[in-house]
GROMACS .gro file of C-alpha atoms in nm:
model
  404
    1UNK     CA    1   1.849   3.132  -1.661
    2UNK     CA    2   1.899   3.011  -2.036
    3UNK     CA    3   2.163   2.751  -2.015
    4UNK     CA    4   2.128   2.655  -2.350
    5UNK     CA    5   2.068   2.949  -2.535
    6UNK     CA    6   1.711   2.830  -2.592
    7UNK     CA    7   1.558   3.073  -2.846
    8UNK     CA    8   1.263   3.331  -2.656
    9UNK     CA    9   1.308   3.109  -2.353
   10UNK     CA   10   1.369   3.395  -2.166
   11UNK     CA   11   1.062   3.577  -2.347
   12UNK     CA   12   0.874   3.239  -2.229
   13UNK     CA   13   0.981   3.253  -1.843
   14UNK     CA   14   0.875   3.636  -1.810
   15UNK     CA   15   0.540   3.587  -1.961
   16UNK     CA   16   0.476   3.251  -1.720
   17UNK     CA   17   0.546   3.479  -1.424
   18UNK     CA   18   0.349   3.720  -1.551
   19UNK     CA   19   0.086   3.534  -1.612
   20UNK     CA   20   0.066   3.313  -1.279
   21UNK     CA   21   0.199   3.539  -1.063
   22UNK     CA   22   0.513   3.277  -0.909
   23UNK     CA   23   0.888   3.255  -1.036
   24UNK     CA   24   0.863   2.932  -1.093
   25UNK     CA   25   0.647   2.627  -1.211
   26UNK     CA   26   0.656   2.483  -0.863
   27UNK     CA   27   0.632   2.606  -0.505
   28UNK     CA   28   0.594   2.546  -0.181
   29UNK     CA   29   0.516   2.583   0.216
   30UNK     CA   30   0.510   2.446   0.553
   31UNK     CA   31   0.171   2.386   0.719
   32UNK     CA   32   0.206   2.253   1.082
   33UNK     CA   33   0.150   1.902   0.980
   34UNK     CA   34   0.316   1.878   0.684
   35UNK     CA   35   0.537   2.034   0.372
   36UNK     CA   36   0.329   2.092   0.047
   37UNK     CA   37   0.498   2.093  -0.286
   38UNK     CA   38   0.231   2.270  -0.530
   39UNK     CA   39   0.293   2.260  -0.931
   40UNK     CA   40   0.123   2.502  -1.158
   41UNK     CA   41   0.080   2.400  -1.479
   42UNK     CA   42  -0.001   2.741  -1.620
   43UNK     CA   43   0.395   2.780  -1.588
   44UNK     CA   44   0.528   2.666  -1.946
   45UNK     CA   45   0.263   2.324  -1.833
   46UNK     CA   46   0.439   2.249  -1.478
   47UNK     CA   47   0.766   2.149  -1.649
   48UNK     CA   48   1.065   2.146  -1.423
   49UNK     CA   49   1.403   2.247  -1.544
   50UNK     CA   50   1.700   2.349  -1.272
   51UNK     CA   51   1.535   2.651  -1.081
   52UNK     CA   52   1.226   2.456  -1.044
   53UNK     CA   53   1.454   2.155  -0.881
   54UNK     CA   54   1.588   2.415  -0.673
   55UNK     CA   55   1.302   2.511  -0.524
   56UNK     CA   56   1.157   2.093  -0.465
   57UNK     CA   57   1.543   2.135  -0.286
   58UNK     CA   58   1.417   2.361  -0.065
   59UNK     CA   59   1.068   2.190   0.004
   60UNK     CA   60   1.240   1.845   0.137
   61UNK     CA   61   1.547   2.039   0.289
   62UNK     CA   62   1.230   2.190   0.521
   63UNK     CA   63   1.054   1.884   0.550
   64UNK     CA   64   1.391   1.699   0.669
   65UNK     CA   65   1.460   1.982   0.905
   66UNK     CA   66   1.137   2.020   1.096
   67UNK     CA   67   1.049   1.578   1.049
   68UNK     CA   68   0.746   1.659   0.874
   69UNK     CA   69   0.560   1.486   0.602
   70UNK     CA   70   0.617   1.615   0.227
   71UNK     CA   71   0.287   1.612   0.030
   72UNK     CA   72   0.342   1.643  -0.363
   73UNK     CA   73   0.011   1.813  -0.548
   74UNK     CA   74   0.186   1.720  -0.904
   75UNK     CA   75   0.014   1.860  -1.212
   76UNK     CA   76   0.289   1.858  -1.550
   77UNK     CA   77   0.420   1.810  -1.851
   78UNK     CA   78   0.748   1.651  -1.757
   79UNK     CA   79   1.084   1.789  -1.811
   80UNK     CA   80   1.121   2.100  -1.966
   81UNK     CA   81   1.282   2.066  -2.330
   82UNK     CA   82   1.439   2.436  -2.355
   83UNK     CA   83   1.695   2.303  -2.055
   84UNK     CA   84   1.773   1.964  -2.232
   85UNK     CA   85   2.017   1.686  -2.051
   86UNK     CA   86   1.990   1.977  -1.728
   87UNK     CA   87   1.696   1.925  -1.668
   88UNK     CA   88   1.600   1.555  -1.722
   89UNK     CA   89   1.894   1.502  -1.459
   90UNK     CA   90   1.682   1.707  -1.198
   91UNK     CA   91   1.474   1.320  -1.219
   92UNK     CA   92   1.740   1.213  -0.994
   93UNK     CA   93   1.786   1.500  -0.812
   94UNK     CA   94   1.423   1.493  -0.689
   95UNK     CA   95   1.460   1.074  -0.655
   96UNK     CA   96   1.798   1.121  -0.364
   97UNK     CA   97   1.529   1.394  -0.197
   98UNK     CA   98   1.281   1.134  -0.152
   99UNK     CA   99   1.548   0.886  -0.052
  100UNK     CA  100   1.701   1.126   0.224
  101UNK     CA  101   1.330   1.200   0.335
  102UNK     CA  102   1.239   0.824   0.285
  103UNK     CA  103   1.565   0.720   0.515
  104UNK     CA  104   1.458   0.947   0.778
  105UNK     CA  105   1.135   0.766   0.852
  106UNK     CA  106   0.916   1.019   0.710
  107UNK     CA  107   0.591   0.973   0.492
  108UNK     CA  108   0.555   1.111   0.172
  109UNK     CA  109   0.157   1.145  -0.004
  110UNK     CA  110   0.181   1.238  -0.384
  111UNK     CA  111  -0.171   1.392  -0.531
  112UNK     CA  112  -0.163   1.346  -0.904
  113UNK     CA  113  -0.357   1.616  -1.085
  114UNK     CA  114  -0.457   1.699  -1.431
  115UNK     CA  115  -0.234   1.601  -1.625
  116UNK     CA  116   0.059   1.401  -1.421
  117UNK     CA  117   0.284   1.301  -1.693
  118UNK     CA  118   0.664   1.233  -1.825
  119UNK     CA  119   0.937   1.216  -1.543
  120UNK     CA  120   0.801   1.368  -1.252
  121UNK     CA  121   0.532   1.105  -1.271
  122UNK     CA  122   0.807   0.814  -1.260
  123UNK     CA  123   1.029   1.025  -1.020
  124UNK     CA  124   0.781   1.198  -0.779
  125UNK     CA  125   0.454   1.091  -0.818
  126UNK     CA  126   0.509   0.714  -0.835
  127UNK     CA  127   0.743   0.709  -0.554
  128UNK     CA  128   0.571   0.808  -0.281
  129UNK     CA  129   0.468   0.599   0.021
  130UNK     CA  130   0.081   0.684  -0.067
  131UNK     CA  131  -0.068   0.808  -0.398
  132UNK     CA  132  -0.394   1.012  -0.459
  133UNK     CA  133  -0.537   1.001  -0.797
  134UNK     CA  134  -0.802   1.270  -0.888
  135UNK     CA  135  -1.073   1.176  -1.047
  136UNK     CA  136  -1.072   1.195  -1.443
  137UNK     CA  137  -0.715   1.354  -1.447
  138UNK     CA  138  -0.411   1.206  -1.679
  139UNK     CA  139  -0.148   0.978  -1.536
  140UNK     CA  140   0.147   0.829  -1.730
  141UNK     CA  141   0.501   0.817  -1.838
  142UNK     CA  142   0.382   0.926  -2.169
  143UNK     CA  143   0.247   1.242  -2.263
  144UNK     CA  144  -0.102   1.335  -2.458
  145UNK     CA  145   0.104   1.389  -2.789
  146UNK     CA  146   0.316   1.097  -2.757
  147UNK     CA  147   0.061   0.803  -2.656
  148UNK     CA  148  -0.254   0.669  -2.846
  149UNK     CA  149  -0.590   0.864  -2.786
  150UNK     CA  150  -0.884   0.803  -2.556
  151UNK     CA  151  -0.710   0.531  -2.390
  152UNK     CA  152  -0.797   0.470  -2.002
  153UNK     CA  153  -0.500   0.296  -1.947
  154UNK     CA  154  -0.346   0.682  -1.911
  155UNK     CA  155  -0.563   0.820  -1.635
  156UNK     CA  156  -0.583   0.837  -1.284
  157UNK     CA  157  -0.870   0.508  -1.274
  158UNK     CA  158  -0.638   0.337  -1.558
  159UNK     CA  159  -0.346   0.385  -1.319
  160UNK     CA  160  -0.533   0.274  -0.993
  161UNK     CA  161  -0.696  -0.044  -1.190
  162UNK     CA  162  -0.280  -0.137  -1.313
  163UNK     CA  163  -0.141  -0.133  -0.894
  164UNK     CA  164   0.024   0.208  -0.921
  165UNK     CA  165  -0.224   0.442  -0.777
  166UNK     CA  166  -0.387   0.343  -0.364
  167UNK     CA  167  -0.715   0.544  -0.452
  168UNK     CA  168  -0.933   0.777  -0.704
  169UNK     CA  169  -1.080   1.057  -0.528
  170UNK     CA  170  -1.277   1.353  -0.642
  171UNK     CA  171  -1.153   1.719  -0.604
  172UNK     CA  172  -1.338   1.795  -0.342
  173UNK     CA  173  -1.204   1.501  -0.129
  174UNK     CA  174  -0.896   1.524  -0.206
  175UNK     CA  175  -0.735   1.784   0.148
  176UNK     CA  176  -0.995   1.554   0.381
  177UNK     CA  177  -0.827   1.235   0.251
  178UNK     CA  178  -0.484   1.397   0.246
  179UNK     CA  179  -0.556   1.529   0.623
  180UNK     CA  180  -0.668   1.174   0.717
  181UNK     CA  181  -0.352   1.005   0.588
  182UNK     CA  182  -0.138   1.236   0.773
  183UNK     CA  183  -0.308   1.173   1.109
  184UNK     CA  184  -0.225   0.805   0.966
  185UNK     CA  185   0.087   0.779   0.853
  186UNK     CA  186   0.237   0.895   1.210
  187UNK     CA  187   0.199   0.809   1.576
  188UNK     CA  188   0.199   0.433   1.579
  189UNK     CA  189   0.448   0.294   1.832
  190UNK     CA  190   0.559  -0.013   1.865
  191UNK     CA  191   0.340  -0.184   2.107
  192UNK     CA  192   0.197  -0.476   1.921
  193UNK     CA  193  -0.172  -0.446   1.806
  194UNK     CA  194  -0.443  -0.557   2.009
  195UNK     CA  195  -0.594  -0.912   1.904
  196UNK     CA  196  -0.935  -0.856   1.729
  197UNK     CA  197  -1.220  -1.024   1.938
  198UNK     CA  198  -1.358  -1.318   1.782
  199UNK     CA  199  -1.692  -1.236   1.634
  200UNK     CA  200  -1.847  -1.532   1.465
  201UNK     CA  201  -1.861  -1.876   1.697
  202UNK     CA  202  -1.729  -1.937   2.029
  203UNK     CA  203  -1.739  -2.287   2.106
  204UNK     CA  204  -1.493  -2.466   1.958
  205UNK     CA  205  -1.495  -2.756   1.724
  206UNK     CA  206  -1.555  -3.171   1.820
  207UNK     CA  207  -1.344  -3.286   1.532
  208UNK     CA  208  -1.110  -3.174   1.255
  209UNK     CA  209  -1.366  -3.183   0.960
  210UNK     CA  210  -1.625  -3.017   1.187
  211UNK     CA  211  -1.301  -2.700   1.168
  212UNK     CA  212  -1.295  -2.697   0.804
  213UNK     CA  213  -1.678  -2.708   0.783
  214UNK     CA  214  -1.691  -2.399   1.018
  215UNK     CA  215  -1.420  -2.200   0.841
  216UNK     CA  216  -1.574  -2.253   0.516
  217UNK     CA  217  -1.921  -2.159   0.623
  218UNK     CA  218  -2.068  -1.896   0.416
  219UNK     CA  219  -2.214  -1.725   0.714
  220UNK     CA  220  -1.905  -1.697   0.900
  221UNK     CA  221  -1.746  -1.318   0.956
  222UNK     CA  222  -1.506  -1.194   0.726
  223UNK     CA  223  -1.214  -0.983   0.712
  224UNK     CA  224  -1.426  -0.653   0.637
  225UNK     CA  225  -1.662  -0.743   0.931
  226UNK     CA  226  -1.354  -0.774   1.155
  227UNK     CA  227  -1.159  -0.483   1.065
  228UNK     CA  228  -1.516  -0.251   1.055
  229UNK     CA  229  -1.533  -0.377   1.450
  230UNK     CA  230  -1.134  -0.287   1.503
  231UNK     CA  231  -1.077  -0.012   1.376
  232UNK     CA  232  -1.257   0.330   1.447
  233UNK     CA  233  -1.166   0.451   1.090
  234UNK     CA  234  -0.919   0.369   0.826
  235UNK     CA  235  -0.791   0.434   0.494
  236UNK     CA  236  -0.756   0.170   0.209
  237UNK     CA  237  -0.406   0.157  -0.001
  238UNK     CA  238  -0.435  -0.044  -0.309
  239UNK     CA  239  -0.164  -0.240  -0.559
  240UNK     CA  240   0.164  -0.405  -0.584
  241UNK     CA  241   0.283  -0.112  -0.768
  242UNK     CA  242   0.443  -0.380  -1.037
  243UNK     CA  243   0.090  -0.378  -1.272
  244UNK     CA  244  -0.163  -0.585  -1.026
  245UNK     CA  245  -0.383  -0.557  -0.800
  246UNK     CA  246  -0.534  -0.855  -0.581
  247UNK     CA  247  -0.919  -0.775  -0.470
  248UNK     CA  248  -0.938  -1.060  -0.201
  249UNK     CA  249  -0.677  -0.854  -0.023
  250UNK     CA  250  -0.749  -0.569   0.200
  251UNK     CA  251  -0.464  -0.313   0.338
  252UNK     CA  252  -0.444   0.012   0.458
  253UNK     CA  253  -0.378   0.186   0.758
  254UNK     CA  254  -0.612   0.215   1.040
  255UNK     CA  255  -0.694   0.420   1.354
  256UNK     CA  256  -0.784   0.208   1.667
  257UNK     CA  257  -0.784   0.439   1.989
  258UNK     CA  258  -0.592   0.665   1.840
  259UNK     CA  259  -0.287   0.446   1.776
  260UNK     CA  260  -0.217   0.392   1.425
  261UNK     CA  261  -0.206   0.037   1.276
  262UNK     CA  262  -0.122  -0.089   0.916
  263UNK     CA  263  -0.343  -0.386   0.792
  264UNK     CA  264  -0.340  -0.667   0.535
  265UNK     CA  265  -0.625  -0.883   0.511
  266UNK     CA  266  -0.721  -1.179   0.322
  267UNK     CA  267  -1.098  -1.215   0.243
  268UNK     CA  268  -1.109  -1.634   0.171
  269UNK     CA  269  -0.981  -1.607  -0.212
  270UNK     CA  270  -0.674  -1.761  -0.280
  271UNK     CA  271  -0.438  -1.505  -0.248
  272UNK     CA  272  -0.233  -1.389  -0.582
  273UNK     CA  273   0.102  -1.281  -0.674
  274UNK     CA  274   0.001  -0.904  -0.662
  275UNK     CA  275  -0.144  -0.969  -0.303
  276UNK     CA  276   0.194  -1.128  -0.187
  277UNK     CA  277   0.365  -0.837  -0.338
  278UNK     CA  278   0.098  -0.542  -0.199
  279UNK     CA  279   0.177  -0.739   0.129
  280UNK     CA  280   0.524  -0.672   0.146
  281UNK     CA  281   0.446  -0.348   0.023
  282UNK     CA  282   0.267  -0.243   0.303
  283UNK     CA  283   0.448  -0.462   0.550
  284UNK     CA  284   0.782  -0.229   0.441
  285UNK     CA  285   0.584   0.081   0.469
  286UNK     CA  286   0.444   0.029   0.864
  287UNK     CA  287   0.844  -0.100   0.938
  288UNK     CA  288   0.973   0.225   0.833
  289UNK     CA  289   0.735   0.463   0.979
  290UNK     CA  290   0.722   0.252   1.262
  291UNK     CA  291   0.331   0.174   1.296
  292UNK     CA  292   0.290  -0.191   1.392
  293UNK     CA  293   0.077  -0.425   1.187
  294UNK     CA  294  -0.212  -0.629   1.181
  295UNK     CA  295  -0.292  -0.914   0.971
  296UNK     CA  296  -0.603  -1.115   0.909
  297UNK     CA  297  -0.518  -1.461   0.757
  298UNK     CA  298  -0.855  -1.611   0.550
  299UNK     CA  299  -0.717  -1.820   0.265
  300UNK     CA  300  -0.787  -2.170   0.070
  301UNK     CA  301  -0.375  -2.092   0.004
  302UNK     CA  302  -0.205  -1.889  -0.282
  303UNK     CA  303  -0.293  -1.869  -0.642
  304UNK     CA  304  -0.136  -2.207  -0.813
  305UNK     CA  305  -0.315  -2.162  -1.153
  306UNK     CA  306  -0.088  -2.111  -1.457
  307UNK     CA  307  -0.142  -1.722  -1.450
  308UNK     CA  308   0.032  -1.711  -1.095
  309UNK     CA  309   0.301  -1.926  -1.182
  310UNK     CA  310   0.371  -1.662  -1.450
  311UNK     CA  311   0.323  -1.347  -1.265
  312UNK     CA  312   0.614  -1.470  -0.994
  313UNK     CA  313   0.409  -1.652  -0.711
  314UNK     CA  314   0.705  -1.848  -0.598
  315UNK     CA  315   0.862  -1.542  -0.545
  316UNK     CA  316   0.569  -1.328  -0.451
  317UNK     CA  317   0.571  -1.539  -0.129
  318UNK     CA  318   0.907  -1.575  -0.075
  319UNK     CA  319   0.934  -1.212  -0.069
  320UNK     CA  320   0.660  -1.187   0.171
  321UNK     CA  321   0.831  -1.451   0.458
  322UNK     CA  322   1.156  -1.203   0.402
  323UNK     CA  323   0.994  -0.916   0.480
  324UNK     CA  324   0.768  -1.029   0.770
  325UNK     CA  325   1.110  -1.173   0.918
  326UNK     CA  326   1.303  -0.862   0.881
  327UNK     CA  327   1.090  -0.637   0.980
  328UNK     CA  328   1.122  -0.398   1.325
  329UNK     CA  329   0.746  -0.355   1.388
  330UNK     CA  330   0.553  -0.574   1.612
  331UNK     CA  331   0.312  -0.799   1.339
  332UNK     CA  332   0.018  -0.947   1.547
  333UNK     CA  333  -0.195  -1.169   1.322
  334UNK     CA  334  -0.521  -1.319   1.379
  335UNK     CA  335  -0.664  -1.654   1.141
  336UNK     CA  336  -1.037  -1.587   1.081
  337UNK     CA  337  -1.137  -1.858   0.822
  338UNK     CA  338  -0.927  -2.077   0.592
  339UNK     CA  339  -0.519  -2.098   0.659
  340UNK     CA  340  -0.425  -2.263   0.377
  341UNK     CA  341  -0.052  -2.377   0.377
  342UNK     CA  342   0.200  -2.141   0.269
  343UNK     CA  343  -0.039  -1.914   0.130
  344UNK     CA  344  -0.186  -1.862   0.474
  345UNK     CA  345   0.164  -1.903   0.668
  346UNK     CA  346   0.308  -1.584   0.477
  347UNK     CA  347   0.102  -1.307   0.621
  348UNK     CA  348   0.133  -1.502   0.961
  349UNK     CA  349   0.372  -1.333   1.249
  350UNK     CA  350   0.556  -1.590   1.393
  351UNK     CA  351   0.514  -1.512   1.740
  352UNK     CA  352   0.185  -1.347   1.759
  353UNK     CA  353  -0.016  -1.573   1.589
  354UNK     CA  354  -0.385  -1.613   1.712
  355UNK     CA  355  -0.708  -1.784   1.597
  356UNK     CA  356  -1.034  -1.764   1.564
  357UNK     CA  357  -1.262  -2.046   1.710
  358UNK     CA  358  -1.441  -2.095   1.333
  359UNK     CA  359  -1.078  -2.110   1.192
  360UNK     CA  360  -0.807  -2.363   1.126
  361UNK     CA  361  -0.484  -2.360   1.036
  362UNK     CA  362  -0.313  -2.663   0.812
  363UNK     CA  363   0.002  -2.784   0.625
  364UNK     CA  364  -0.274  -2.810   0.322
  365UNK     CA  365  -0.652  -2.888   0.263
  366UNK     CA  366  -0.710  -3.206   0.384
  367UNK     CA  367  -0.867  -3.290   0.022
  368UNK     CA  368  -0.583  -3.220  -0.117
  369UNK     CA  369  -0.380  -3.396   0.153
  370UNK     CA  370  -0.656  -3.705   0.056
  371UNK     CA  371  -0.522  -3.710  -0.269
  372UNK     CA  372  -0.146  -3.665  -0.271
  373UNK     CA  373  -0.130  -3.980   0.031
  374UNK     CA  374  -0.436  -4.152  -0.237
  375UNK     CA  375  -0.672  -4.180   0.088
  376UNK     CA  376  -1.011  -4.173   0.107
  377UNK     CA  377  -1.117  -4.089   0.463
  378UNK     CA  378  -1.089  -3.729   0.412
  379UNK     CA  379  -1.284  -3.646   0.739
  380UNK     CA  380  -1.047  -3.897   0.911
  381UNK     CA  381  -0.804  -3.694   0.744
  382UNK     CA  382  -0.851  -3.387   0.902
  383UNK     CA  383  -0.826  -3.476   1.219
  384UNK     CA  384  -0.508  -3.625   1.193
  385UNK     CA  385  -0.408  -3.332   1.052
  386UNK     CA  386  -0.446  -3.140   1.391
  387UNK     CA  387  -0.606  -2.803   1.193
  388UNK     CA  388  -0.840  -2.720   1.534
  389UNK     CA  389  -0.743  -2.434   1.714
  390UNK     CA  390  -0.718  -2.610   2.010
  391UNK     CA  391  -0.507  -2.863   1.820
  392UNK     CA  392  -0.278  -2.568   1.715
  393UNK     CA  393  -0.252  -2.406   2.051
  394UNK     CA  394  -0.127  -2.736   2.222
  395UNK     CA  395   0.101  -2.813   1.949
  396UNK     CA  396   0.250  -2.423   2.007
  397UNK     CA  397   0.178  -2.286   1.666
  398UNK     CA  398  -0.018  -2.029   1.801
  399UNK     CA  399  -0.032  -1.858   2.082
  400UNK     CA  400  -0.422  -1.869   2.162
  401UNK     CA  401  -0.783  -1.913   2.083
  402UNK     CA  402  -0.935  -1.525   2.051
  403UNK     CA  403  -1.222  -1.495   2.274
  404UNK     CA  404  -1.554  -1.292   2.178
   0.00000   0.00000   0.00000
């Protein structure tokens, strides 16, 4: 096919099959647990022109049919030029495939090999529910011979360190990471998760500063300790997928007993605008493949310097209350440490809220509630603020005290 009248393109096409062996630069089959979409970028570099979105046609048409899992191993140049304006429009041909597969409930991984550039980057790669970076390989919209040299920002680590990639893995882990995350990515339910058992202190506190004190300890279990002790294994998925990533937040999807769980955790920091938005991100992704969610709320409150105000952390959060109170999956959510006002009260469910016996909960920091009221008696303070989980539980905000 030459619908252009491309000079030798026909020439060109013969001598890629020849030389790889396939018709076209991409192909694909059905394993039992899922559909995988291979490029070859020995085939005029893995560019995709009309037959080529034919064929990614065919891959999700199979996937849709059987309700598997599609998993993209992406390695091109982009579009290919000797099919102009026909095939740049195959971008949103393969974009409705991943909406019909997305609207059907069913997970899609993309693998990004070397290189993963142009359109197919923005249309397949980036768009899937999960993306695997390999190790050292180039990743971005722009190509090698259109973007300044040697810089990181275009690689697979570049692309993981800017929100848009969940992990950099090498080769050789690449099919046991793609075989975990489809054992992952299906078989949740939606029986709410189980409420983590407490593992730090299990008396509870005499007054409200003696809380704070507790929460704030440095020898108190975090959120890594907790979800180690939950989960039996679980796989990490990283960035907001907007150009930041928050490290005091950890998400992923989990395997407790063989039910699969989504997580978001705080780890004490205050939580940023690219943690609100990685939130929502993942709190989207567990309501459409149905896996119910876990969160772990450990927070002073949310980013209020001038760099969050900038980056959106109004709206970050706002985002984040929509999206917890909207979504279909069951969201059980356990304080650990620190809940810090709204920052905290975002990631909370708001009927399956539980606490730890070295947490508290609070309408804001009772140092910073000393100030704005210009009082003093911070410790005073504190317990009129009623932050104790037994304070909380009698007052109904949560629903109880998690026992060891």
């Amino acid at each position: 096919m030459n619908p252009l009248g491309w000079p030798g393109y026909g020439d060109q096409l013969r001598r890629a099959r020849e030389r790889t062996g396939g018709a076209e630069s991409v192909s694909w089959r059905r394993n039992a647990d899922a559909v995988v979409i291979t490029f070859d970028f020995r085939f005029l570099g893995g560019s995709v022109g009309t037959a080529t979105g034919e064929v990614i046609e065919e891959a999700f048409g199979e996937a849709l049919a059987w309700g598997l899992p599609v998993v993209s191993s992406i390695a091109t140049g982009g579009s290919r030029m000797q099919e102009g304006m026909l095939s740049l429009r195959q971008l949103q041909r393969v974009a409705r495939l991943c909406a019909v597969h997305r609207e059907a409930g069913l997970p899609h991984v993309s693998v990004l090999r070397d290189p993963t550039t142009g359109g197919l980057w923005a249309s397949l790669g980036a768009g899937a529910d999960v993306v695997v970076g390999v190790a050292g390989a180039q990743v971005g919209f722009a190509g090698s011979r259109v973007r300044p040299a040697n810089d990181p920002a275009y690689t697979a680590e570049g692309q993981f360190a800017a929100g848009t990639v969940d992990m950099v893995v090498g080769e050789d882990e690449v099919d046991p990471v793609v075989g975990r995350l489809l054992g992952l990515l299906v078989g949740g339910g939606a029986v709410p998760a189980e409420v983590p058992r407490a593992l730090g202190a299990t008396d509870l506190p005499v007054d409200g500063w003696s809380a704070v004190e507790r929460a704030r300890a440095v020898e108190r279990p975090r959120a890594s300790a907790y979800l180690d002790d939950y989960f039996d294994h679980r796989v990490a998925l990283s960035g907001d997928r907007a150009g930041g990533v928050d490290p005091g937040l950890l998400c992923g999807i989990g395997s407790r007993h063989g039910r699969s769980i989504a997580y978001v955790a705080q780890t004490g920091t205050a939580t940023t605008p690219a943690g609100f938005r990685t939130a929502s991100r993942v709190i989207r992704l567990a309501g459409r493949l149905a896996l119910p969610v876990l969160t772990l709320v450990d927070t002073p409150g949310a980013a209020n310097d001038a760099a969050a105000e900038r980056a959106g952390v109004g709206a970050a959060i706002a985002e984040l209350f929509a999206v917890v109170a909207e979504t279909r999956v069951p969201i059980t959510t356990l304080v650990v440490g620190e809940g810090g006002s709204g920052g905290a009260l975002a990631l909370s469910s708001p009927d399956h809220t539980w606490i730890a016996p070295d947490a508290y909960f609070s309408v804001i920091a009772p140092e910073l509630a000393a100030a704005i009221l210009k009082r003093d008696d911070v410790r005073e303070l504190a317990d009129d603020l009623m932050l104790r989980p037994q304070d909380l539980v009698r007052l109904g905000i949560v629903r109880g005290i998690a026992e060891a």
